[in-house]
mmCIF file of C-alpha atoms in Angstrom:
data_model
loop_
_atom_site.group_PDB
_atom_site.id
_atom_site.type_symbol
_atom_site.label_atom_id
_atom_site.label_comp_id
_atom_site.label_asym_id
_atom_site.label_seq_id
_atom_site.Cartn_x
_atom_site.Cartn_y
_atom_site.Cartn_z
ATOM 1 C CA MET A 283 -34.016 14.601 -27.255
ATOM 2 C CA SER A 284 -34.240 14.978 -30.961
ATOM 3 C CA VAL A 285 -31.297 15.302 -33.315
ATOM 4 C CA THR A 286 -32.184 18.942 -33.903
ATOM 5 C CA GLU A 287 -32.292 19.688 -30.185
ATOM 6 C CA ARG A 288 -28.946 17.967 -29.647
ATOM 7 C CA ALA A 289 -27.455 19.995 -32.495
ATOM 8 C CA ALA A 290 -28.809 23.207 -30.957
ATOM 9 C CA VAL A 291 -27.335 22.317 -27.526
ATOM 10 C CA ARG A 292 -24.071 21.397 -29.129
ATOM 11 C CA ALA A 293 -24.007 24.720 -31.037
ATOM 12 C CA ARG A 294 -24.639 26.622 -27.765
ATOM 13 C CA VAL A 295 -21.844 24.698 -26.034
ATOM 14 C CA LEU A 296 -19.435 25.342 -28.903
ATOM 15 C CA ARG A 297 -20.422 29.024 -28.938
ATOM 16 C CA GLY A 298 -19.828 29.186 -25.154
ATOM 17 C CA THR A 299 -16.470 27.458 -25.561
ATOM 18 C CA ALA A 300 -15.511 29.869 -28.328
ATOM 19 C CA ILE A 301 -16.481 32.804 -26.129
ATOM 20 C CA LEU A 302 -14.429 31.380 -23.250
ATOM 21 C CA ASP A 303 -11.474 30.751 -25.596
ATOM 22 C CA HIS A 304 -11.730 34.305 -26.896
ATOM 23 C CA ALA A 305 -11.860 35.642 -23.320
ATOM 24 C CA ALA A 306 -8.822 33.570 -22.340
ATOM 25 C CA ARG A 307 -6.858 34.783 -25.386
ATOM 26 C CA THR A 308 -7.823 38.390 -24.617
ATOM 27 C CA ARG A 309 -6.777 37.941 -20.978
ATOM 28 C CA ARG A 310 -3.403 36.484 -22.072
ATOM 29 C CA ARG A 311 -2.880 39.414 -24.462
ATOM 30 C CA LEU A 312 -3.705 41.897 -21.700
ATOM 31 C CA VAL A 313 -1.335 40.182 -19.267
ATOM 32 C CA THR A 314 1.417 40.129 -21.891
ATOM 33 C CA ALA A 315 0.809 43.777 -22.790
ATOM 34 C CA SER A 316 0.744 44.759 -19.106
ATOM 35 C CA ALA A 317 3.988 42.916 -18.464
ATOM 36 C CA THR A 318 5.562 44.640 -21.477
ATOM 37 C CA VAL A 319 4.462 48.038 -20.169
ATOM 38 C CA VAL A 320 5.818 47.249 -16.696
ATOM 39 C CA VAL A 321 9.166 46.098 -18.086
ATOM 40 C CA ALA A 322 9.400 49.163 -20.330
ATOM 41 C CA GLY A 323 8.593 51.366 -17.345
ATOM 42 C CA ILE A 324 11.307 49.718 -15.267
ATOM 43 C CA VAL A 325 13.822 50.134 -18.092
ATOM 44 C CA CYS A 326 12.928 53.825 -18.460
ATOM 45 C CA LEU A 327 13.054 54.418 -14.705
ATOM 46 C CA THR A 328 16.387 52.637 -14.465
ATOM 47 C CA ALA A 329 17.751 54.785 -17.284
ATOM 48 C CA LEU A 330 16.509 57.963 -15.645
ATOM 49 C CA LEU A 331 17.813 57.025 -12.218
ATOM 50 C CA GLY A 332 21.034 55.827 -13.751
ATOM 51 C CA THR A 333 21.851 59.371 -14.797
ATOM 52 C CA THR A 334 21.460 60.715 -11.285
ATOM 53 C CA ALA A 335 21.288 58.427 -8.344
ATOM 54 C CA THR A 336 23.348 55.520 -9.589
ATOM 55 C CA SER A 337 25.853 57.242 -11.821
ATOM 56 C CA ASN A 338 28.413 57.438 -9.067
ATOM 57 C CA GLU A 339 30.376 54.441 -10.225
ATOM 58 C CA ALA A 340 33.556 56.150 -9.164
ATOM 59 C CA ALA A 341 35.898 53.785 -10.931
ATOM 60 C CA ASP A 342 36.033 51.148 -13.590
ATOM 61 C CA GLU A 343 38.842 49.384 -15.430
ATOM 62 C CA ASN A 344 39.969 52.788 -16.770
ATOM 63 C CA GLY A 345 40.227 54.383 -13.312
ATOM 64 C CA PRO A 346 38.120 57.036 -11.578
ATOM 65 C CA HIS A 347 35.662 59.068 -13.602
ATOM 66 C CA ALA A 348 36.404 62.766 -14.019
ATOM 67 C CA VAL A 349 32.738 63.662 -13.441
ATOM 68 C CA GLN A 350 30.719 61.941 -10.737
ATOM 69 C CA ARG A 351 27.136 62.644 -9.719
ATOM 70 C CA ALA A 352 25.429 61.519 -6.514
ATOM 71 C CA GLY A 353 22.671 62.952 -4.374
ATOM 72 C CA HIS A 354 22.507 66.637 -5.277
ATOM 73 C CA SER A 355 26.242 66.962 -5.969
ATOM 74 C CA VAL A 356 28.550 66.936 -8.975
ATOM 75 C CA LEU A 357 32.251 66.250 -8.475
ATOM 76 C CA TRP A 358 34.646 67.382 -11.189
ATOM 77 C CA ALA A 359 38.123 65.843 -11.046
ATOM 78 C CA ALA A 360 41.274 65.774 -13.119
ATOM 79 C CA PRO A 361 40.854 63.095 -15.830
ATOM 80 C CA ARG A 362 44.222 61.446 -15.160
ATOM 81 C CA ALA A 363 46.931 61.217 -12.555
ATOM 82 C CA ALA A 364 49.535 63.942 -12.348
ATOM 83 C CA THR A 365 52.992 63.069 -13.651
ATOM 84 C CA ALA A 366 56.396 64.562 -12.913
ATOM 85 C CA ASP A 367 56.048 67.003 -15.814
ATOM 86 C CA THR A 368 52.501 68.109 -14.846
ATOM 87 C CA PHE A 369 52.216 71.699 -13.675
ATOM 88 C CA HIS A 370 51.054 71.565 -10.069
ATOM 89 C CA GLY A 371 50.561 75.266 -9.342
ATOM 90 C CA SER A 372 51.916 77.065 -6.342
ATOM 91 C CA ALA A 373 48.865 78.972 -5.153
ATOM 92 C CA VAL A 374 47.081 78.217 -1.927
ATOM 93 C CA VAL A 375 43.639 76.803 -2.596
ATOM 94 C CA SER A 376 41.542 77.092 0.531
ATOM 95 C CA GLY A 377 37.935 77.421 1.606
ATOM 96 C CA THR A 378 34.840 75.725 2.924
ATOM 97 C CA LEU A 379 33.613 72.804 0.838
ATOM 98 C CA THR A 380 30.243 73.851 -0.554
ATOM 99 C CA ARG A 381 27.788 73.058 -3.315
ATOM 100 C CA THR A 382 26.704 75.652 -5.898
ATOM 101 C CA ALA A 383 23.042 76.176 -6.771
ATOM 102 C CA SER A 384 23.552 73.886 -9.780
ATOM 103 C CA GLY A 385 25.135 71.161 -7.612
ATOM 104 C CA CYS A 386 28.825 71.530 -8.501
ATOM 105 C CA LEU A 387 31.164 71.106 -5.545
ATOM 106 C CA GLY A 388 33.357 74.097 -4.854
ATOM 107 C CA LEU A 389 35.018 76.232 -2.227
ATOM 108 C CA GLU A 390 33.582 79.276 -0.518
ATOM 109 C CA ASN A 391 36.052 81.813 0.776
ATOM 110 C CA ALA A 392 35.080 85.286 2.023
ATOM 111 C CA GLY A 393 31.629 84.990 0.436
ATOM 112 C CA GLU A 394 32.969 84.074 -3.017
ATOM 113 C CA VAL A 395 32.507 80.637 -4.542
ATOM 114 C CA GLU A 396 34.856 78.916 -6.972
ATOM 115 C CA VAL A 397 34.091 75.499 -8.410
ATOM 116 C CA LEU A 398 36.735 73.028 -7.399
ATOM 117 C CA ARG A 399 38.504 70.692 -9.779
ATOM 118 C CA PHE A 400 39.519 67.836 -7.520
ATOM 119 C CA PRO A 401 42.702 65.780 -7.910
ATOM 120 C CA TYR A 402 42.566 62.595 -9.972
ATOM 121 C CA GLY A 403 41.217 59.656 -7.981
ATOM 122 C CA SER A 404 38.849 61.686 -5.812
ATOM 123 C CA VAL A 405 35.602 59.849 -5.107
ATOM 124 C CA LEU A 406 32.195 61.346 -4.356
ATOM 125 C CA ALA A 407 30.240 59.518 -1.628
ATOM 126 C CA ASP A 408 27.019 57.799 -2.669
ATOM 127 C CA ASP A 409 24.941 60.426 -0.860
ATOM 128 C CA GLY A 410 26.869 63.306 -2.487
ATOM 129 C CA GLU A 411 27.681 64.868 0.887
ATOM 130 C CA SER A 412 31.409 64.081 1.101
ATOM 131 C CA VAL A 413 34.476 63.470 -1.042
ATOM 132 C CA GLU A 414 37.434 61.166 -0.478
ATOM 133 C CA ILE A 415 40.623 62.761 -1.754
ATOM 134 C CA PRO A 416 43.393 60.165 -2.222
ATOM 135 C CA GLY A 417 46.035 60.332 0.484
ATOM 136 C CA HIS A 418 44.235 63.113 2.342
ATOM 137 C CA GLY A 419 41.045 61.690 3.716
ATOM 138 C CA VAL A 420 37.365 62.464 3.523
ATOM 139 C CA PHE A 421 35.957 66.000 3.390
ATOM 140 C CA SER A 422 32.270 66.674 4.042
ATOM 141 C CA LEU A 423 30.278 69.711 2.990
ATOM 142 C CA GLY A 424 31.155 72.477 5.471
ATOM 143 C CA ASP A 425 34.718 71.212 6.095
ATOM 144 C CA THR A 426 37.729 73.389 5.383
ATOM 145 C CA VAL A 427 39.836 72.239 2.453
ATOM 146 C CA HIS A 428 43.365 73.621 2.211
ATOM 147 C CA GLY A 429 46.072 72.699 -0.249
ATOM 148 C CA GLY A 430 48.234 73.652 -3.165
ATOM 149 C CA GLY A 431 46.899 74.310 -6.599
ATOM 150 C CA VAL A 432 46.020 77.067 -8.983
ATOM 151 C CA HIS A 433 43.193 79.592 -9.450
ATOM 152 C CA LEU A 434 41.923 79.866 -13.013
ATOM 153 C CA ALA A 435 39.981 83.097 -12.631
ATOM 154 C CA ASP A 436 40.557 84.279 -16.186
ATOM 155 C CA GLU A 437 39.559 81.050 -17.919
ATOM 156 C CA GLY A 438 36.788 79.777 -15.688
ATOM 157 C CA ALA A 439 35.072 76.418 -16.044
ATOM 158 C CA ASP A 440 33.562 77.420 -19.407
ATOM 159 C CA ALA A 441 36.998 77.236 -21.072
ATOM 160 C CA LEU A 442 37.812 73.814 -19.619
ATOM 161 C CA ASP A 443 36.186 70.428 -20.031
ATOM 162 C CA ALA A 444 33.832 71.051 -17.109
ATOM 163 C CA PRO A 445 30.400 69.508 -16.661
ATOM 164 C CA ALA A 446 27.520 71.880 -17.397
ATOM 165 C CA GLU A 447 26.711 72.232 -13.689
ATOM 166 C CA CYS A 448 30.159 73.719 -13.081
ATOM 167 C CA THR A 449 30.250 76.357 -15.833
ATOM 168 C CA GLY A 450 29.827 80.057 -15.150
ATOM 169 C CA TYR A 451 32.159 80.068 -12.148
ATOM 170 C CA ARG A 452 35.800 80.772 -11.441
ATOM 171 C CA VAL A 453 37.841 77.618 -10.975
ATOM 172 C CA ALA A 454 40.242 76.479 -8.284
ATOM 173 C CA SER A 455 42.213 73.374 -9.222
ATOM 174 C CA LEU A 456 43.408 71.401 -6.223
ATOM 175 C CA ASN A 457 46.651 69.474 -6.524
ATOM 176 C CA ASP A 458 47.231 68.664 -2.889
ATOM 177 C CA ALA A 459 44.813 68.767 0.036
ATOM 178 C CA GLY A 460 44.770 68.702 3.773
ATOM 179 C CA THR A 461 42.561 69.945 6.535
ATOM 180 C CA GLY A 462 42.855 73.569 7.500
#
């Protein structure tokens, strides 16, 4: 084989190697880009799910959260524990534990629904179908809740620090609970 032929073969081999190198670099870039897209998708999905399905971290070092979301339910609770000088209310708060169209937990009594502000420390179950009220047990949707408290018909949830899902309704604030 002549020098010219060897040079031509060598040029073809180098061109083939360059093409293979280029293909390998492109493949690595695509894999890296795909992995970046997958990770970004997971981060976005986690953020989205974190606002609904996993936001029911009922307590942290600061105590129970005043607003908890799980399943299709929103629990609204007092932001801190009652003290001796806290007004407890002397009305009877009673009804069937229900969920409004917007997901806020409330009480239905004689066809009327009031959103319920639960006592401090109440915890919404992970599936959003029941609530544990400290010292009184667990109440599921459809159970009768009966206790002391106050009805805030004039103010409503709009005037209080209620989550958006709970506004537009009358409010019953539960201080003490038991089964009816």
